[in-house]
Amino acid sequence: RPESVVGRLNGLSVTNKEINPWWEVTLVTSVVIESITIYNRDFVTAGCTDKYGGNCSRRLKGFRLEIFNGADGANAVFTYDDPSSDDPGFIIPITTMPSGTIGDQVRISLPNKSEYLILTEVQVFSYGTLLKDLGKNPNGDD
């Protein structure tokens, strides 16, 4: 996403301030996703004082995580809506997806908010799903 600048503000990924900001990663192929860990902002700064009591991690309150599979990216195969009432925390493990959830895109958004979306890191834990074997003849010949 061109609006997300990685490395701005001490290595954070930051979108423009906009309505429904989002960040997305597209994986090389579809995989079975076991879990996802979001690393939120972990510092207190004066820039967050007025709206967030100084704790910048509160900006991510109410986030949505979606897993998509396929070229259209229109229908999520899994959706997680942040249930936190105040602060989702600095390290957010998402382990509630059904076993065998297959996806090739992960999107994090702040629905119905006019805000910056700021992330430190997102880790997607998976094991590959073999869609086709490239470069190998099924007879064992090259």
PDB file of C-alpha atoms in Angstrom:
ATOM      1  CA  ARG A   1       0.000   0.000   0.000  1.00  0.00           C
ATOM      2  CA  PRO A   2       1.707   3.189  -1.079  1.00  0.00           C
ATOM      3  CA  GLU A   3       0.194   5.233   1.754  1.00  0.00           C
ATOM      4  CA  SER A   4       1.881   3.068   4.389  1.00  0.00           C
ATOM      5  CA  VAL A   5       5.427   4.169   5.015  1.00  0.00           C
ATOM      6  CA  VAL A   6       7.617   1.533   6.638  1.00  0.00           C
ATOM      7  CA  GLY A   7      10.417   2.940   8.730  1.00  0.00           C
ATOM      8  CA  ARG A   8       8.804   6.285   9.469  1.00  0.00           C
ATOM      9  CA  LEU A   9       8.745   7.276  13.138  1.00  0.00           C
ATOM     10  CA  ASN A  10      11.326   4.860  14.564  1.00  0.00           C
ATOM     11  CA  GLY A  11      10.664   1.876  12.285  1.00  0.00           C
ATOM     12  CA  LEU A  12       6.862   1.946  12.458  1.00  0.00           C
ATOM     13  CA  SER A  13       4.548   1.310   9.531  1.00  0.00           C
ATOM     14  CA  VAL A  14       2.268   4.362   9.276  1.00  0.00           C
ATOM     15  CA  THR A  15      -0.665   5.125   6.962  1.00  0.00           C
ATOM     16  CA  ASN A  16      -1.974   8.570   6.149  1.00  0.00           C
ATOM     17  CA  LYS A  17      -4.716   9.879   8.405  1.00  0.00           C
ATOM     18  CA  GLU A  18      -7.855   8.753   6.592  1.00  0.00           C
ATOM     19  CA  ILE A  19     -11.258   7.167   7.089  1.00  0.00           C
ATOM     20  CA  ASN A  20     -10.982   3.362   7.463  1.00  0.00           C
ATOM     21  CA  PRO A  21      -7.173   3.176   7.243  1.00  0.00           C
ATOM     22  CA  TRP A  22      -5.731  -0.259   6.448  1.00  0.00           C
ATOM     23  CA  TRP A  23      -2.470  -2.160   6.115  1.00  0.00           C
ATOM     24  CA  GLU A  24      -2.126  -5.396   4.170  1.00  0.00           C
ATOM     25  CA  VAL A  25       0.428  -8.060   3.368  1.00  0.00           C
ATOM     26  CA  THR A  26       0.087 -10.406   0.391  1.00  0.00           C
ATOM     27  CA  LEU A  27       1.769 -13.768   0.845  1.00  0.00           C
ATOM     28  CA  VAL A  28       3.561 -15.541  -2.012  1.00  0.00           C
ATOM     29  CA  THR A  29       0.985 -18.340  -2.059  1.00  0.00           C
ATOM     30  CA  SER A  30      -2.018 -19.586  -0.123  1.00  0.00           C
ATOM     31  CA  VAL A  31      -1.048 -21.169   3.180  1.00  0.00           C
ATOM     32  CA  VAL A  32      -2.753 -22.594   6.240  1.00  0.00           C
ATOM     33  CA  ILE A  33      -2.534 -19.778   8.779  1.00  0.00           C
ATOM     34  CA  GLU A  34      -2.108 -20.995  12.350  1.00  0.00           C
ATOM     35  CA  SER A  35      -1.839 -17.655  14.152  1.00  0.00           C
ATOM     36  CA  ILE A  36      -0.963 -13.993  13.708  1.00  0.00           C
ATOM     37  CA  THR A  37       0.832 -11.715  16.155  1.00  0.00           C
ATOM     38  CA  ILE A  38       0.451  -7.949  15.909  1.00  0.00           C
ATOM     39  CA  TYR A  39       3.083  -5.773  17.564  1.00  0.00           C
ATOM     40  CA  ASN A  40       1.445  -2.474  18.452  1.00  0.00           C
ATOM     41  CA  ARG A  41       3.149   0.797  19.346  1.00  0.00           C
ATOM     42  CA  ASP A  42       4.816   0.321  22.704  1.00  0.00           C
ATOM     43  CA  PHE A  43       5.658   3.786  23.869  1.00  0.00           C
ATOM     44  CA  VAL A  44       4.112   6.811  25.514  1.00  0.00           C
ATOM     45  CA  THR A  45       4.475  10.155  23.793  1.00  0.00           C
ATOM     46  CA  ALA A  46       3.122  13.671  24.098  1.00  0.00           C
ATOM     47  CA  GLY A  47       1.538  13.294  20.653  1.00  0.00           C
ATOM     48  CA  CYS A  48      -0.970  10.838  22.139  1.00  0.00           C
ATOM     49  CA  THR A  49      -1.698  12.798  25.318  1.00  0.00           C
ATOM     50  CA  ASP A  50      -4.913  14.600  24.396  1.00  0.00           C
ATOM     51  CA  LYS A  51      -6.849  11.736  22.846  1.00  0.00           C
ATOM     52  CA  TYR A  52      -5.171   8.646  24.327  1.00  0.00           C
ATOM     53  CA  GLY A  53      -3.866   9.651  27.747  1.00  0.00           C
ATOM     54  CA  GLY A  54      -0.292   9.451  26.467  1.00  0.00           C
ATOM     55  CA  ASN A  55      -0.528   5.736  25.621  1.00  0.00           C
ATOM     56  CA  CYS A  56      -0.200   5.459  21.835  1.00  0.00           C
ATOM     57  CA  SER A  57      -1.119   1.763  21.782  1.00  0.00           C
ATOM     58  CA  ARG A  58      -4.734   2.830  22.377  1.00  0.00           C
ATOM     59  CA  ARG A  59      -4.878   4.110  18.770  1.00  0.00           C
ATOM     60  CA  LEU A  60      -5.355   0.494  17.640  1.00  0.00           C
ATOM     61  CA  LYS A  61      -8.461  -0.022  19.802  1.00  0.00           C
ATOM     62  CA  GLY A  62     -11.279  -1.470  17.707  1.00  0.00           C
ATOM     63  CA  PHE A  63      -9.038  -2.784  14.931  1.00  0.00           C
ATOM     64  CA  ARG A  64     -10.168  -5.498  12.517  1.00  0.00           C
ATOM     65  CA  LEU A  65      -7.968  -8.298  11.196  1.00  0.00           C
ATOM     66  CA  GLU A  66      -9.103 -10.145   8.057  1.00  0.00           C
ATOM     67  CA  ILE A  67      -7.670 -13.096   6.168  1.00  0.00           C
ATOM     68  CA  PHE A  68      -8.456 -13.368   2.458  1.00  0.00           C
ATOM     69  CA  ASN A  69      -7.797 -16.132  -0.045  1.00  0.00           C
ATOM     70  CA  GLY A  70      -7.851 -15.539  -3.784  1.00  0.00           C
ATOM     71  CA  ALA A  71      -7.204 -12.783  -6.254  1.00  0.00           C
ATOM     72  CA  ASP A  72     -10.340 -10.749  -5.608  1.00  0.00           C
ATOM     73  CA  GLY A  73      -9.563  -9.926  -1.952  1.00  0.00           C
ATOM     74  CA  ALA A  74     -13.246  -9.187  -1.494  1.00  0.00           C
ATOM     75  CA  ASN A  75     -14.515 -11.958   0.772  1.00  0.00           C
ATOM     76  CA  ALA A  76     -12.706 -12.590   4.031  1.00  0.00           C
ATOM     77  CA  VAL A  77     -12.348 -16.234   5.074  1.00  0.00           C
ATOM     78  CA  PHE A  78     -11.731 -15.086   8.670  1.00  0.00           C
ATOM     79  CA  THR A  79     -12.469 -11.840  10.538  1.00  0.00           C
ATOM     80  CA  TYR A  80     -11.325 -10.852  14.023  1.00  0.00           C
ATOM     81  CA  ASP A  81     -12.718  -7.693  15.635  1.00  0.00           C
ATOM     82  CA  ASP A  82     -10.735  -6.344  18.579  1.00  0.00           C
ATOM     83  CA  PRO A  83     -12.843  -6.769  21.732  1.00  0.00           C
ATOM     84  CA  SER A  84     -10.768  -4.478  23.975  1.00  0.00           C
ATOM     85  CA  SER A  85     -12.643  -1.684  25.689  1.00  0.00           C
ATOM     86  CA  ASP A  86      -9.598   0.566  26.164  1.00  0.00           C
ATOM     87  CA  ASP A  87      -6.234  -0.740  24.952  1.00  0.00           C
ATOM     88  CA  PRO A  88      -5.526  -3.857  22.870  1.00  0.00           C
ATOM     89  CA  GLY A  89      -1.996  -3.986  24.323  1.00  0.00           C
ATOM     90  CA  PHE A  90       1.479  -4.040  22.838  1.00  0.00           C
ATOM     91  CA  ILE A  91       1.625  -7.691  21.734  1.00  0.00           C
ATOM     92  CA  ILE A  92      -1.645  -9.008  20.320  1.00  0.00           C
ATOM     93  CA  PRO A  93      -1.751 -12.749  19.546  1.00  0.00           C
ATOM     94  CA  ILE A  94      -4.627 -13.815  17.273  1.00  0.00           C
ATOM     95  CA  THR A  95      -5.129 -17.558  17.690  1.00  0.00           C
ATOM     96  CA  THR A  96      -8.885 -17.884  17.277  1.00  0.00           C
ATOM     97  CA  MET A  97      -9.038 -18.696  13.560  1.00  0.00           C
ATOM     98  CA  PRO A  98     -10.555 -22.095  12.780  1.00  0.00           C
ATOM     99  CA  SER A  99      -8.108 -24.922  12.188  1.00  0.00           C
ATOM    100  CA  GLY A 100      -7.242 -25.161   8.504  1.00  0.00           C
ATOM    101  CA  THR A 101      -7.892 -21.485   7.657  1.00  0.00           C
ATOM    102  CA  ILE A 102      -6.255 -20.917   4.266  1.00  0.00           C
ATOM    103  CA  GLY A 103      -5.279 -17.451   3.094  1.00  0.00           C
ATOM    104  CA  ASP A 104      -2.903 -15.434   0.970  1.00  0.00           C
ATOM    105  CA  GLN A 105      -3.599 -11.918   2.317  1.00  0.00           C
ATOM    106  CA  VAL A 106      -3.814 -10.460   5.809  1.00  0.00           C
ATOM    107  CA  ARG A 107      -5.375  -7.037   6.306  1.00  0.00           C
ATOM    108  CA  ILE A 108      -5.534  -4.904   9.458  1.00  0.00           C
ATOM    109  CA  SER A 109      -7.868  -1.919   9.476  1.00  0.00           C
ATOM    110  CA  LEU A 110      -9.537   0.626  11.727  1.00  0.00           C
ATOM    111  CA  PRO A 111     -13.143   0.520  10.495  1.00  0.00           C
ATOM    112  CA  ASN A 112     -15.328   3.593  10.887  1.00  0.00           C
ATOM    113  CA  LYS A 113     -12.479   5.761  12.195  1.00  0.00           C
ATOM    114  CA  SER A 114     -10.613   8.733  10.816  1.00  0.00           C
ATOM    115  CA  GLU A 115      -7.156   7.925  12.119  1.00  0.00           C
ATOM    116  CA  TYR A 116      -3.574   6.942  11.377  1.00  0.00           C
ATOM    117  CA  LEU A 117      -2.969   3.177  11.425  1.00  0.00           C
ATOM    118  CA  ILE A 118       0.404   2.585  13.052  1.00  0.00           C
ATOM    119  CA  LEU A 119       2.007  -0.844  13.518  1.00  0.00           C
ATOM    120  CA  THR A 120       5.412  -1.980  14.695  1.00  0.00           C
ATOM    121  CA  GLU A 121       5.342  -5.497  13.212  1.00  0.00           C
ATOM    122  CA  VAL A 122       2.952  -8.220  12.074  1.00  0.00           C
ATOM    123  CA  GLN A 123       3.950 -11.905  12.096  1.00  0.00           C
ATOM    124  CA  VAL A 124       1.947 -14.529  10.206  1.00  0.00           C
ATOM    125  CA  PHE A 125       2.596 -18.089  11.365  1.00  0.00           C
ATOM    126  CA  SER A 126       1.704 -20.769   8.871  1.00  0.00           C
ATOM    127  CA  TYR A 127       2.685 -23.902   7.113  1.00  0.00           C
ATOM    128  CA  GLY A 128       2.658 -24.034   3.326  1.00  0.00           C
ATOM    129  CA  THR A 129      -0.091 -25.586   1.281  1.00  0.00           C
ATOM    130  CA  LEU A 130       1.397 -27.161  -1.828  1.00  0.00           C
ATOM    131  CA  LEU A 131      -0.644 -25.813  -4.718  1.00  0.00           C
ATOM    132  CA  LYS A 132       1.648 -27.096  -7.469  1.00  0.00           C
ATOM    133  CA  ASP A 133       5.163 -28.384  -7.659  1.00  0.00           C
ATOM    134  CA  LEU A 134       7.229 -26.038  -9.786  1.00  0.00           C
ATOM    135  CA  GLY A 135      10.258 -27.398 -11.630  1.00  0.00           C
ATOM    136  CA  LYS A 136       9.720 -31.076 -10.768  1.00  0.00           C
ATOM    137  CA  ASN A 137       8.511 -33.619 -13.269  1.00  0.00           C
ATOM    138  CA  PRO A 138       6.045 -36.074 -11.639  1.00  0.00           C
ATOM    139  CA  ASN A 139       8.036 -38.947 -13.166  1.00  0.00           C
ATOM    140  CA  GLY A 140      11.177 -37.812 -11.378  1.00  0.00           C
ATOM    141  CA  ASP A 141      12.798 -36.659 -14.653  1.00  0.00           C
ATOM    142  CA  ASP A 142      14.058 -33.086 -14.915  1.00  0.00           C
TER     143      ASP A 142
END
